[in-house]
PDB file of C-alpha atoms in Angstrom:
ATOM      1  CA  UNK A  18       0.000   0.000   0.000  1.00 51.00           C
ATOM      2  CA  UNK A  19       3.016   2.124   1.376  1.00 53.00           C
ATOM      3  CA  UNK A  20       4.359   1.773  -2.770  1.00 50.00           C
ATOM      4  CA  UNK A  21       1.559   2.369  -4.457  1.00 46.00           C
ATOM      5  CA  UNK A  22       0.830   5.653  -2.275  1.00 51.00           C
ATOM      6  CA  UNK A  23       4.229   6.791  -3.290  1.00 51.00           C
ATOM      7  CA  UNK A  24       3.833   6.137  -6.775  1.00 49.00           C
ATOM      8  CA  UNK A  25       0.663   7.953  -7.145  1.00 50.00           C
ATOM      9  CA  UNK A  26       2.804  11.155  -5.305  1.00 50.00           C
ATOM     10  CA  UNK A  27       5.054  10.646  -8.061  1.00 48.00           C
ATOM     11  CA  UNK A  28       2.753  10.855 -10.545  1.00 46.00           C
ATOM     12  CA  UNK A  29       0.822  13.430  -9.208  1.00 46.00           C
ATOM     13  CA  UNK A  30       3.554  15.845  -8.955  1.00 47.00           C
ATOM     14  CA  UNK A  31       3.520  15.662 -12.946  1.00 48.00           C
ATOM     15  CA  UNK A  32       0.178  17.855 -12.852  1.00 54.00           C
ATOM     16  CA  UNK A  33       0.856  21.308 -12.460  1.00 79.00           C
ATOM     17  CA  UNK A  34      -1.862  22.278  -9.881  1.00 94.00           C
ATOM     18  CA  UNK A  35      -1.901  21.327  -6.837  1.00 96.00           C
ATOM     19  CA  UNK A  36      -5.788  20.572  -6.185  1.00 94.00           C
ATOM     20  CA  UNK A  37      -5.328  18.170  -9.064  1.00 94.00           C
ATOM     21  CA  UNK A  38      -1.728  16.733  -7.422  1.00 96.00           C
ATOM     22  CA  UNK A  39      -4.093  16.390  -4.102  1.00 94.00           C
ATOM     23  CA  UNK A  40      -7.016  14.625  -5.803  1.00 91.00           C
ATOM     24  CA  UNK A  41      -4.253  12.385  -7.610  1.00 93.00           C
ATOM     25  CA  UNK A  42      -2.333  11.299  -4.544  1.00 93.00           C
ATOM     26  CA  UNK A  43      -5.642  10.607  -2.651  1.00 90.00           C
ATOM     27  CA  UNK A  44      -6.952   8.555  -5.008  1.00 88.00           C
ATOM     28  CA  UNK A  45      -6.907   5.411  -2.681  1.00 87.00           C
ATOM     29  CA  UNK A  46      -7.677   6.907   0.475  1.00 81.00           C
ATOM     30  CA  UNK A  47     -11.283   8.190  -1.659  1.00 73.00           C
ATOM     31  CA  UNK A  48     -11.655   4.339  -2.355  1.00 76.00           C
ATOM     32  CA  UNK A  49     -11.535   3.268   0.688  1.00 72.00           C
ATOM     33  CA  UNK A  50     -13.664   5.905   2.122  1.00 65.00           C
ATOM     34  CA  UNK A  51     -16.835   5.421  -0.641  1.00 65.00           C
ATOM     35  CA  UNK A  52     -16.963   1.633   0.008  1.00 64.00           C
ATOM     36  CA  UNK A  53     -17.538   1.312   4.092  1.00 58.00           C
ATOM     37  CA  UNK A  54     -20.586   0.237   4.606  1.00 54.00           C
ATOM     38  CA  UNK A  55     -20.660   2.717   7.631  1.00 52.00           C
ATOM     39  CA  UNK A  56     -20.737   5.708   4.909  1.00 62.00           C
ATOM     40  CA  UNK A  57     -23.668   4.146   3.233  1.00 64.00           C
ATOM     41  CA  UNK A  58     -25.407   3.632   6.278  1.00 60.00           C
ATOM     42  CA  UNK A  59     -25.457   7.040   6.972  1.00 64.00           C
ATOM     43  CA  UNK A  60     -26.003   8.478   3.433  1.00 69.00           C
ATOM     44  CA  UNK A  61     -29.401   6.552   3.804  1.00 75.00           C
ATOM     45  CA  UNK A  62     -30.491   8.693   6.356  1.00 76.00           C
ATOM     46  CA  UNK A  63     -29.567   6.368   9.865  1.00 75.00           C
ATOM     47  CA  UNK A  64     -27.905   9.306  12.117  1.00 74.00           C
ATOM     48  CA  UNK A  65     -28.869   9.228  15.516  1.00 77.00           C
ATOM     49  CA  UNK A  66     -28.960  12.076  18.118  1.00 84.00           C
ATOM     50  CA  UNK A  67     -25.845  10.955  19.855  1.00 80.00           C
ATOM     51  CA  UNK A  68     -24.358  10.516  16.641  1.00 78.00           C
ATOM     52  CA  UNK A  69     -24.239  13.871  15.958  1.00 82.00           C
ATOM     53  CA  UNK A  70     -23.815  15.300  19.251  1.00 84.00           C
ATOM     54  CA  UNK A  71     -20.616  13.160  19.389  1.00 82.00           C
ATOM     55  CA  UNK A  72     -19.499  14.666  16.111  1.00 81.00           C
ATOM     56  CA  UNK A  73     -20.554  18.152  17.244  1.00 88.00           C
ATOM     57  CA  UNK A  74     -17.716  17.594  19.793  1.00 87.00           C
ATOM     58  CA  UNK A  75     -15.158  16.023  17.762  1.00 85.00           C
ATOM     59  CA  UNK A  76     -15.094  19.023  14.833  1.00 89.00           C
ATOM     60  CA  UNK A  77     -15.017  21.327  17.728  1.00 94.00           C
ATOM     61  CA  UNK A  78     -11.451  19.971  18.580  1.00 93.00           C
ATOM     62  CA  UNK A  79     -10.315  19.331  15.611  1.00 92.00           C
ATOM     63  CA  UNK A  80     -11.664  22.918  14.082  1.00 95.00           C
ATOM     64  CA  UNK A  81     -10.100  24.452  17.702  1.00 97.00           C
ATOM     65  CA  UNK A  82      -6.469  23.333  16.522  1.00 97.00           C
ATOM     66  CA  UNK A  83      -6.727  23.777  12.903  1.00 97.00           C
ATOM     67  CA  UNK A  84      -7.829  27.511  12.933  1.00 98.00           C
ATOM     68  CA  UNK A  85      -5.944  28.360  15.751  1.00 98.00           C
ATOM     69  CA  UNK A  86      -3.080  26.833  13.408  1.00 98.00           C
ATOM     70  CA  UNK A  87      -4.363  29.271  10.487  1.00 98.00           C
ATOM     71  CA  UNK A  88      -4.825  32.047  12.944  1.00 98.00           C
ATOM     72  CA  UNK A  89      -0.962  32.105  14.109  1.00 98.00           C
ATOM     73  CA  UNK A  90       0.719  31.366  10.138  1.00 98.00           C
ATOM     74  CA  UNK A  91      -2.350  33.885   8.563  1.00 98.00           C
ATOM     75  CA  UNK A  92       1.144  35.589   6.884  1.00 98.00           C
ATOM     76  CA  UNK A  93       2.554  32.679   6.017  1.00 98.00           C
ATOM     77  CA  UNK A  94       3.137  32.692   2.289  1.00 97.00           C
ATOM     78  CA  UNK A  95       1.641  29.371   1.885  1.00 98.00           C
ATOM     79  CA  UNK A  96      -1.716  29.887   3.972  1.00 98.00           C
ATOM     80  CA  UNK A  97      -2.373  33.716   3.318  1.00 98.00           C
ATOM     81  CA  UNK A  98      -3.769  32.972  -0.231  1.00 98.00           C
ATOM     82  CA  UNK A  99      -6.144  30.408   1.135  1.00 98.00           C
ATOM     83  CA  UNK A 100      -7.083  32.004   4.534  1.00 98.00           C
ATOM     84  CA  UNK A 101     -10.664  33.173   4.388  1.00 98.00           C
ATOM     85  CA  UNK A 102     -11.502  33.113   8.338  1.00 98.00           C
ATOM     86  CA  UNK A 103     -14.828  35.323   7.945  1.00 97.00           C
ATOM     87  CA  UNK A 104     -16.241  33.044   5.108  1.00 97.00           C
ATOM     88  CA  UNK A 105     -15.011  29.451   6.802  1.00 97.00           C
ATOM     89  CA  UNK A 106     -14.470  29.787  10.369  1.00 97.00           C
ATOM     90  CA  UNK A 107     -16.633  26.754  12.059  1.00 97.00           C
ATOM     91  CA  UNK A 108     -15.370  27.232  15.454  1.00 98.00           C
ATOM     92  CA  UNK A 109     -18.073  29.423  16.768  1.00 97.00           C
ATOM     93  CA  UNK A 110     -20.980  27.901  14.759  1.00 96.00           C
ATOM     94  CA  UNK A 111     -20.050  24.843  16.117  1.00 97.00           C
ATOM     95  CA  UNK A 112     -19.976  25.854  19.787  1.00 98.00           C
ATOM     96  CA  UNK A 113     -23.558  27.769  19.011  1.00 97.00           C
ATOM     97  CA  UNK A 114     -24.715  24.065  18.158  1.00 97.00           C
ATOM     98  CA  UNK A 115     -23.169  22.329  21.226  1.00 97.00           C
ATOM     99  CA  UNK A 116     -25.058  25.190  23.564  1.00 97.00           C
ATOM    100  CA  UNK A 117     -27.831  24.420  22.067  1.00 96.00           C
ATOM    101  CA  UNK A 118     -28.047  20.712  22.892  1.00 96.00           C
ATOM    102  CA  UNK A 119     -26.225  20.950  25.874  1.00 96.00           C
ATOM    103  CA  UNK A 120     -26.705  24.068  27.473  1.00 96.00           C
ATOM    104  CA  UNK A 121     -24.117  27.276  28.423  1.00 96.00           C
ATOM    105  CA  UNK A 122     -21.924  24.213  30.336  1.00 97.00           C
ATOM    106  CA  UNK A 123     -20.862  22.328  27.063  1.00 97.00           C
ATOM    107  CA  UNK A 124     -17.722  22.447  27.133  1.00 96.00           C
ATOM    108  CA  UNK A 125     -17.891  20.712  30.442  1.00 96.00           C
ATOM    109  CA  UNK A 126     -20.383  17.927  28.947  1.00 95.00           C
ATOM    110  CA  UNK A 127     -17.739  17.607  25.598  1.00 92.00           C
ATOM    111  CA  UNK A 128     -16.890  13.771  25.020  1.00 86.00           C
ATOM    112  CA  UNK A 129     -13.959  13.655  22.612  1.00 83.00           C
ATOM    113  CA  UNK A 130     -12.209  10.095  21.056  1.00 82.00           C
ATOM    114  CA  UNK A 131      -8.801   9.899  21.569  1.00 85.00           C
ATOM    115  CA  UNK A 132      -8.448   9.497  18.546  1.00 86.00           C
ATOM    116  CA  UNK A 133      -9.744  13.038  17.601  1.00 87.00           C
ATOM    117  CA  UNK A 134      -7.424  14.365  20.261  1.00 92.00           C
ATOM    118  CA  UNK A 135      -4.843  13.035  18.224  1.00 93.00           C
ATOM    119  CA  UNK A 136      -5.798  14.208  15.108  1.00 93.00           C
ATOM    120  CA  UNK A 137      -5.855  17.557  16.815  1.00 95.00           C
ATOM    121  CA  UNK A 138      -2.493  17.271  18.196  1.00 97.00           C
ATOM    122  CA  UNK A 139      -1.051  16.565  14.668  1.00 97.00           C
ATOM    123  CA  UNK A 140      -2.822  20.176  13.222  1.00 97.00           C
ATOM    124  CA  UNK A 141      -0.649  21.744  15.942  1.00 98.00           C
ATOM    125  CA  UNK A 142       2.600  19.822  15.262  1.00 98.00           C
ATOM    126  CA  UNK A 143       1.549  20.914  11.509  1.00 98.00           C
ATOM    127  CA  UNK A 144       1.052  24.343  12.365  1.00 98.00           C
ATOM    128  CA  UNK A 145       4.420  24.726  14.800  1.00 98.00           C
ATOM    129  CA  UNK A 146       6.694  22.889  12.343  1.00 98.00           C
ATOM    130  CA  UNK A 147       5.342  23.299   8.812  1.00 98.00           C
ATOM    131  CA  UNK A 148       2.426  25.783   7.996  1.00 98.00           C
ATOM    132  CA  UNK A 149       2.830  24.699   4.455  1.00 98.00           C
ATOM    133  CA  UNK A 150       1.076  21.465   5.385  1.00 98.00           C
ATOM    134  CA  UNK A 151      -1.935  23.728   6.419  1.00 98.00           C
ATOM    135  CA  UNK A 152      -3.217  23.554   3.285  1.00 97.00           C
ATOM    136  CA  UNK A 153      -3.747  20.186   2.769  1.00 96.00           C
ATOM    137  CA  UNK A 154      -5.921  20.293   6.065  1.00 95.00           C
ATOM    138  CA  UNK A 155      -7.611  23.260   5.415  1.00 96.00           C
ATOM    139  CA  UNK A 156      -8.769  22.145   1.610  1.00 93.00           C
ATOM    140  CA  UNK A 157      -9.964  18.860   2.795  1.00 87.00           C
ATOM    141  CA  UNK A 158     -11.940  20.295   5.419  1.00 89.00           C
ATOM    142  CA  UNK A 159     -13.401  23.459   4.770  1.00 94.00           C
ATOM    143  CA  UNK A 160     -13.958  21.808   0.964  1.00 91.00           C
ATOM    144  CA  UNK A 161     -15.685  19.201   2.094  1.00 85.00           C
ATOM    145  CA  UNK A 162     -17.869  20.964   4.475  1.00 88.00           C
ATOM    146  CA  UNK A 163     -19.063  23.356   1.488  1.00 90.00           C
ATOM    147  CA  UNK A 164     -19.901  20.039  -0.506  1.00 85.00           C
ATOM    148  CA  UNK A 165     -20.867  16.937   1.465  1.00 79.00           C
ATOM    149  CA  UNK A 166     -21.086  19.192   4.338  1.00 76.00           C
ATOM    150  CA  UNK A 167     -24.428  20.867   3.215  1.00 76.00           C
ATOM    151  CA  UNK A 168     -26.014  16.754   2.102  1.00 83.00           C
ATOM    152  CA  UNK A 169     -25.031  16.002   5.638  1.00 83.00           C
ATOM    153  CA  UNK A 170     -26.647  18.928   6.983  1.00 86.00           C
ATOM    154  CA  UNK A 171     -30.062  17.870   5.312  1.00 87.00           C
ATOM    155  CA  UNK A 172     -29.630  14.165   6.372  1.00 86.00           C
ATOM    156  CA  UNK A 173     -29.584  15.469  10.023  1.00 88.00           C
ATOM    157  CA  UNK A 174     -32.108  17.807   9.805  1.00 90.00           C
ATOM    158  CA  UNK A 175     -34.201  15.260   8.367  1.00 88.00           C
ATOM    159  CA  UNK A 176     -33.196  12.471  10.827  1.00 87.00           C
ATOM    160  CA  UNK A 177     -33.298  14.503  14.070  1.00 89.00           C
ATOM    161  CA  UNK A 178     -36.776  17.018  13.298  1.00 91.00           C
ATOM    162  CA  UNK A 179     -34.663  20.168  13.788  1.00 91.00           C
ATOM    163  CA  UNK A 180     -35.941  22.586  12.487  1.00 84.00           C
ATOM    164  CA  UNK A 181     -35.204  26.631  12.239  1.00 78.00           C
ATOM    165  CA  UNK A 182     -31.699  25.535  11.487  1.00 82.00           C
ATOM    166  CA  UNK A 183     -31.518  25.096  15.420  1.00 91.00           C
ATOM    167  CA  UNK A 184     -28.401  22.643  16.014  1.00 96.00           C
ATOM    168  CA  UNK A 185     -27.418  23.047  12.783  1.00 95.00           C
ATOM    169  CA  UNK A 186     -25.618  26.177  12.413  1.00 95.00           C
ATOM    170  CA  UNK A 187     -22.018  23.856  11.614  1.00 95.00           C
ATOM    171  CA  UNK A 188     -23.848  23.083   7.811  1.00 93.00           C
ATOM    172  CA  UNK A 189     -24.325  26.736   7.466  1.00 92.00           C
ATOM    173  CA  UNK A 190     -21.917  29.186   5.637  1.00 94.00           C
ATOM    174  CA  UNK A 191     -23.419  32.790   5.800  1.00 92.00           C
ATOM    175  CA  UNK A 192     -20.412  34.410   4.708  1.00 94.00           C
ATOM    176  CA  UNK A 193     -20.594  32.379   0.933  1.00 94.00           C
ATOM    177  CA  UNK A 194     -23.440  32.977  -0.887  1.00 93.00           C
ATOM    178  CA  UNK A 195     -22.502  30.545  -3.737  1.00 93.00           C
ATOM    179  CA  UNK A 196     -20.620  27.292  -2.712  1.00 93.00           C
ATOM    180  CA  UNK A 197     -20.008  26.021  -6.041  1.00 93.00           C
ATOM    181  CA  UNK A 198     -17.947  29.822  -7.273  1.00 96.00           C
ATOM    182  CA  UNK A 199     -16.068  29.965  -3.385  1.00 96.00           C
ATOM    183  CA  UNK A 200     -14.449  27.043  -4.172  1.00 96.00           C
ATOM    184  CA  UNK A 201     -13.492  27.688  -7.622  1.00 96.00           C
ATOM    185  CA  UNK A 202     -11.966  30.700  -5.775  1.00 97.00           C
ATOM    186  CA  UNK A 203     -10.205  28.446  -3.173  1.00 97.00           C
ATOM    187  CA  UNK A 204      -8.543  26.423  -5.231  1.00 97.00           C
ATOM    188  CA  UNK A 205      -7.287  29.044  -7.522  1.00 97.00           C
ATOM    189  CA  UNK A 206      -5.933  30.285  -5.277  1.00 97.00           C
ATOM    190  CA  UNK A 207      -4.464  26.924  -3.598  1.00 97.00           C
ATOM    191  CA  UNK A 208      -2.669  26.591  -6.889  1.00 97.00           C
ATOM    192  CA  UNK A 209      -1.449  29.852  -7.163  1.00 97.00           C
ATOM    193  CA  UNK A 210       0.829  28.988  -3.832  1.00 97.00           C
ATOM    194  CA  UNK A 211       5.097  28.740  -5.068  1.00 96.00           C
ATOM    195  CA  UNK A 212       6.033  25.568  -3.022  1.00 96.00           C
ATOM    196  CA  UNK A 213       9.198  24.116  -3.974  1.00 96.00           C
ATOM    197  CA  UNK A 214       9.159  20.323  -4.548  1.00 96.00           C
ATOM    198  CA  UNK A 215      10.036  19.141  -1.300  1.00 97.00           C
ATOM    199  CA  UNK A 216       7.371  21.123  -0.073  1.00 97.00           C
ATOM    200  CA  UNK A 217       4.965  19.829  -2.224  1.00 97.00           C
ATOM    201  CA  UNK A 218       5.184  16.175  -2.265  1.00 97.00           C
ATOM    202  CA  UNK A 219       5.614  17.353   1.570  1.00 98.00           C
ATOM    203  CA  UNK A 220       1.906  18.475   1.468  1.00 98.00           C
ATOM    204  CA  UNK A 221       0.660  15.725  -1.023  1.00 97.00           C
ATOM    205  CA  UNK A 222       1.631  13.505   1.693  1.00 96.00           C
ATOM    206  CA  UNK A 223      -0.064  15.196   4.374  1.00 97.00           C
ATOM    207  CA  UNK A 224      -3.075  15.798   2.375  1.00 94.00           C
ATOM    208  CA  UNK A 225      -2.872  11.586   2.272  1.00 93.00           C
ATOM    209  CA  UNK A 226      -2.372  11.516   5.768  1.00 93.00           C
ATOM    210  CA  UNK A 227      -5.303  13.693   6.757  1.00 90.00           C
ATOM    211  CA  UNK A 228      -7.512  10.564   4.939  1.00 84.00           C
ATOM    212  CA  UNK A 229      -5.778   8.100   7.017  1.00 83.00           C
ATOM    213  CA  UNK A 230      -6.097   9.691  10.463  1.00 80.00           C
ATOM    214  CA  UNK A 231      -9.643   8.922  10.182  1.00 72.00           C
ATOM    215  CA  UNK A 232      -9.154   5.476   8.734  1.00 72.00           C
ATOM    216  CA  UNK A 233      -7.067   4.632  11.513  1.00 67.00           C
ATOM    217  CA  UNK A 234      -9.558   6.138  13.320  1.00 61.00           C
ATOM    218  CA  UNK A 235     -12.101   3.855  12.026  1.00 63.00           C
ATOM    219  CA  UNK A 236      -9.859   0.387  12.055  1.00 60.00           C
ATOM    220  CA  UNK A 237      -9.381   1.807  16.000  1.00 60.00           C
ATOM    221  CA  UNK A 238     -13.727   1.710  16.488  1.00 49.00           C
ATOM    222  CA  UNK A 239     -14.582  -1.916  14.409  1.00 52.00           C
ATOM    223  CA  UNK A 240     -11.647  -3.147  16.654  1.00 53.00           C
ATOM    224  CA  UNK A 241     -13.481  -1.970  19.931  1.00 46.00           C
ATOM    225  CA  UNK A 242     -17.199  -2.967  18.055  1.00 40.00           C
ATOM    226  CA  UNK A 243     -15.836  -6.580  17.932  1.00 48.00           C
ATOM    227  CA  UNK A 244     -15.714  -6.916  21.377  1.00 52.00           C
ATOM    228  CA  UNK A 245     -19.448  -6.412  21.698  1.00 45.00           C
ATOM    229  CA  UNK A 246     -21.387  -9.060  22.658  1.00 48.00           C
ATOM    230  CA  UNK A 247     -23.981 -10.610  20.112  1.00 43.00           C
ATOM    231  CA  UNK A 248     -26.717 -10.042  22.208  1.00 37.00           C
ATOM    232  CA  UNK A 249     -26.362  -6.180  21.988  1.00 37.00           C
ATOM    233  CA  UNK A 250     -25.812  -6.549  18.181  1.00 41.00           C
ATOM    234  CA  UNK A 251     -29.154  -7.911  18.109  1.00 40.00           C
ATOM    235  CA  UNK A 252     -30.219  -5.481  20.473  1.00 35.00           C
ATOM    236  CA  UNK A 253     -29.512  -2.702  17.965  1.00 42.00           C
ATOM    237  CA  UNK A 254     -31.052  -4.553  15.411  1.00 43.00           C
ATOM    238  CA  UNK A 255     -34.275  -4.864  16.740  1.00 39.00           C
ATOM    239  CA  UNK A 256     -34.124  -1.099  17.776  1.00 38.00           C
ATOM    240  CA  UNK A 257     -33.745  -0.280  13.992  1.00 41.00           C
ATOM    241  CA  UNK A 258     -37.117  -2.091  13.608  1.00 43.00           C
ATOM    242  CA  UNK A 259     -38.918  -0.374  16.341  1.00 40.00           C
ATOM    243  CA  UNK A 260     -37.919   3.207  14.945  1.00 42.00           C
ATOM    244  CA  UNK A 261     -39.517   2.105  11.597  1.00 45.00           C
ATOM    245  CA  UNK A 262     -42.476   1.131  13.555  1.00 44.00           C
ATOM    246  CA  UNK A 263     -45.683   2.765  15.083  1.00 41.00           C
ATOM    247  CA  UNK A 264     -45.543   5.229  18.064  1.00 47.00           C
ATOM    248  CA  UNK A 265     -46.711   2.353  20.207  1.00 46.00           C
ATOM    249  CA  UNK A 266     -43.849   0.699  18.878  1.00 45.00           C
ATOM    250  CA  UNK A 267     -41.111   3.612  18.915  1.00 50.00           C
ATOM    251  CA  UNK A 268     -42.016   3.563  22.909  1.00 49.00           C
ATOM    252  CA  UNK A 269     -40.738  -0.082  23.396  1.00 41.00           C
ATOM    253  CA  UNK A 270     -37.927   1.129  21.410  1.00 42.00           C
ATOM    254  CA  UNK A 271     -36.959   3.773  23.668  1.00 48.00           C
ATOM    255  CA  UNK A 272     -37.013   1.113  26.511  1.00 44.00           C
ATOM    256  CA  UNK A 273     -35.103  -0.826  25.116  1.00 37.00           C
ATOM    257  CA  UNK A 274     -32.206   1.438  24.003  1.00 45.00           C
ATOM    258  CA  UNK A 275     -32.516   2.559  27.895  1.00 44.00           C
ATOM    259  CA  UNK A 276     -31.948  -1.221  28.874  1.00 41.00           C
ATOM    260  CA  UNK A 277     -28.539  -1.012  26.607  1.00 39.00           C
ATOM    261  CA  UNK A 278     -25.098  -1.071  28.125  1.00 40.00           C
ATOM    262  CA  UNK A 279     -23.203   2.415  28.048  1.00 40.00           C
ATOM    263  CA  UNK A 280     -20.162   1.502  26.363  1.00 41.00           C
ATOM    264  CA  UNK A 281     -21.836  -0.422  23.165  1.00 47.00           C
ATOM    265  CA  UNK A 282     -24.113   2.920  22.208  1.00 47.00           C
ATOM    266  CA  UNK A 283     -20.550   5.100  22.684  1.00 44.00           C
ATOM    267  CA  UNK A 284     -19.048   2.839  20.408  1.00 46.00           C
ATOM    268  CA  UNK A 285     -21.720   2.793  18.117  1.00 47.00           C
ATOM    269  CA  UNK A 286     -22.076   6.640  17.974  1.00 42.00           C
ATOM    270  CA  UNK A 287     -18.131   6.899  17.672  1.00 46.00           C
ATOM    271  CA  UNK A 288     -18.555   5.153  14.572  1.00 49.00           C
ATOM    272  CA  UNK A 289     -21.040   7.126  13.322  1.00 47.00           C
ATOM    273  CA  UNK A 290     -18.960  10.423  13.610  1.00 46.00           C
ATOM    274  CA  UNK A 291     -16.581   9.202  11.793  1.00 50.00           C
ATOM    275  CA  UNK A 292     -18.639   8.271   9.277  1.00 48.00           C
ATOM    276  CA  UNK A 293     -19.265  11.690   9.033  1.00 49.00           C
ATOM    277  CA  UNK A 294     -16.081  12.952   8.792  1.00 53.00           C
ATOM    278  CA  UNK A 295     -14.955  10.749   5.914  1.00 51.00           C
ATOM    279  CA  UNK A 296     -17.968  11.486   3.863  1.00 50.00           C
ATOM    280  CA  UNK A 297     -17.198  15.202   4.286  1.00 58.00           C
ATOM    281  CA  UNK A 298     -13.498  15.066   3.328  1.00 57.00           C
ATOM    282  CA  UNK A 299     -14.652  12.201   0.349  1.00 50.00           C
ATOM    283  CA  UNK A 300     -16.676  15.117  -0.899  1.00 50.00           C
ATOM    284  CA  UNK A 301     -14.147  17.921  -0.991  1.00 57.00           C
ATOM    285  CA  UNK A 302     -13.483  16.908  -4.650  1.00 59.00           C
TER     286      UNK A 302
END
């Protein structure tokens, strides 16, 4: 895997712009990504309160270090054509979405993976020791929210009954009124950045290992998910059935998620935020 990665850097650093380098040397990582059967689960609609509350959290950490990390190189000749804090910024929205589900003491109620903390701590290593790298980060992110972002936003409207775009204020960018023409804009002016080419394949990489900090991620939950007893497999199962049920129905339901053990619904809303993130980076291109 290791050689093949490398030789689609190689080949990628052939192409003259960098967006199309990135898309090139993340060719795999895309694969990957588009064929878990955890993405398709929740492109059909199956996100779960929890779910997203969980992923509320984890974007708030990872968001924290990555535009702190913009904030501090914002001169840096490699980020200051692609830093566009009043049009992207998530940070706040996303802290306006945690109060609203869990009150003005959310950041005491936050329940973050390790592995997000992680992800987290490599933005800042990124930031301290090469801002260059930035990029890579910033275009699969802020990208991806634009695009998949906004089908995610109407999958969890849809699944949750928000409404008044209450919870929801992560999916929405007031500062771009056309999505599609921003991001002709960003990447413009992405490949309008002079790297030289150890810098370059430098960011290719990163942009590769941005992907695999959430497939590690992933490998890290289905690990922890085997470990669950069969009982509470089927336990989820029939829940699945009571939710597509009658009212009378959706009460037993609630009961019996109630009756579930703590650590099985953590792991399976874990894997559901990640889930999310992948489909949002998958979509950045």
């Amino acid at each position: 895997m290791e050689t093949v990665e490398k030789s689609q850097m190689q080949t990628a650093t052939v192409d003259s712009e960098l967006s199309e380098q990135i898309k090139a040397a993340t060719k795999d990582s895309h694969v990957r990504a588009e064929n878990t059967e955890l993405m398709l689960s929740y492109q059909r609609g199956r996100v779960s309160l929890q779910q997203y509350q969980l992923l509320l959290c984890s974007l708030y950490k990872i968001y924290e270090a990555l535009e702190e990390a913009l904030d501090t190189n914002a001169s840096h000749e490699a980020v200051a054509p692609i830093y566009f804090p009043q049009e992207l910024s998530r940070l706040e929205s996303i802290g306006k979405d945690l109060e609203y589900f869990y009150g003005r003491s959310w950041r005491e109620k936050m329940t973050v993976p390790a592995a997000t903390l992680r992800y987290a701590q490599r933005l800042r290593e990124v930031g301290r020791d090469h801002p260059e790298y930035l990029v890579a980060h910033a275009y699969t992110r802020y990208l991806g929210d634009l695009s998949g972002g906004q089908v995610l936003g109407r999958i969890t409207q849809k699944s949750l009954g928000l409404k008044s775009g209450e919870g929801l204020s992560f999916f929405s960018f007031p500062g771009v009124s056309s999505p599609n023409l921003f991001k002709q804009l960003y990447r413009s002016r992405m490949n309008s950045i002079e790297l030289t080419e150890e810098q370059r394949s430098g960011v290719l990489q990163e942009a590769v290992t941005a992907f695999e900090l959430n497939v590690q991620v992933f490998n890290e939950l289905q690990d922890s998910l085997s470990c669950v007893p069969d009982t509470e497999n089927e336990m989820r199962q029939r829940h699945t059935q009571h939710k597509q049920s009658t009212a009378a129905d959706d009460k037993a339901c609630e009961a019996l998620q109630s009756s579930s053990s703590l650590m099985p619904r953590f792991l399976r809303t874990l894997l559901g935020v990640f889930v999310v993130l992948a489909v949002g980076a998958v979509y950045a291109f």
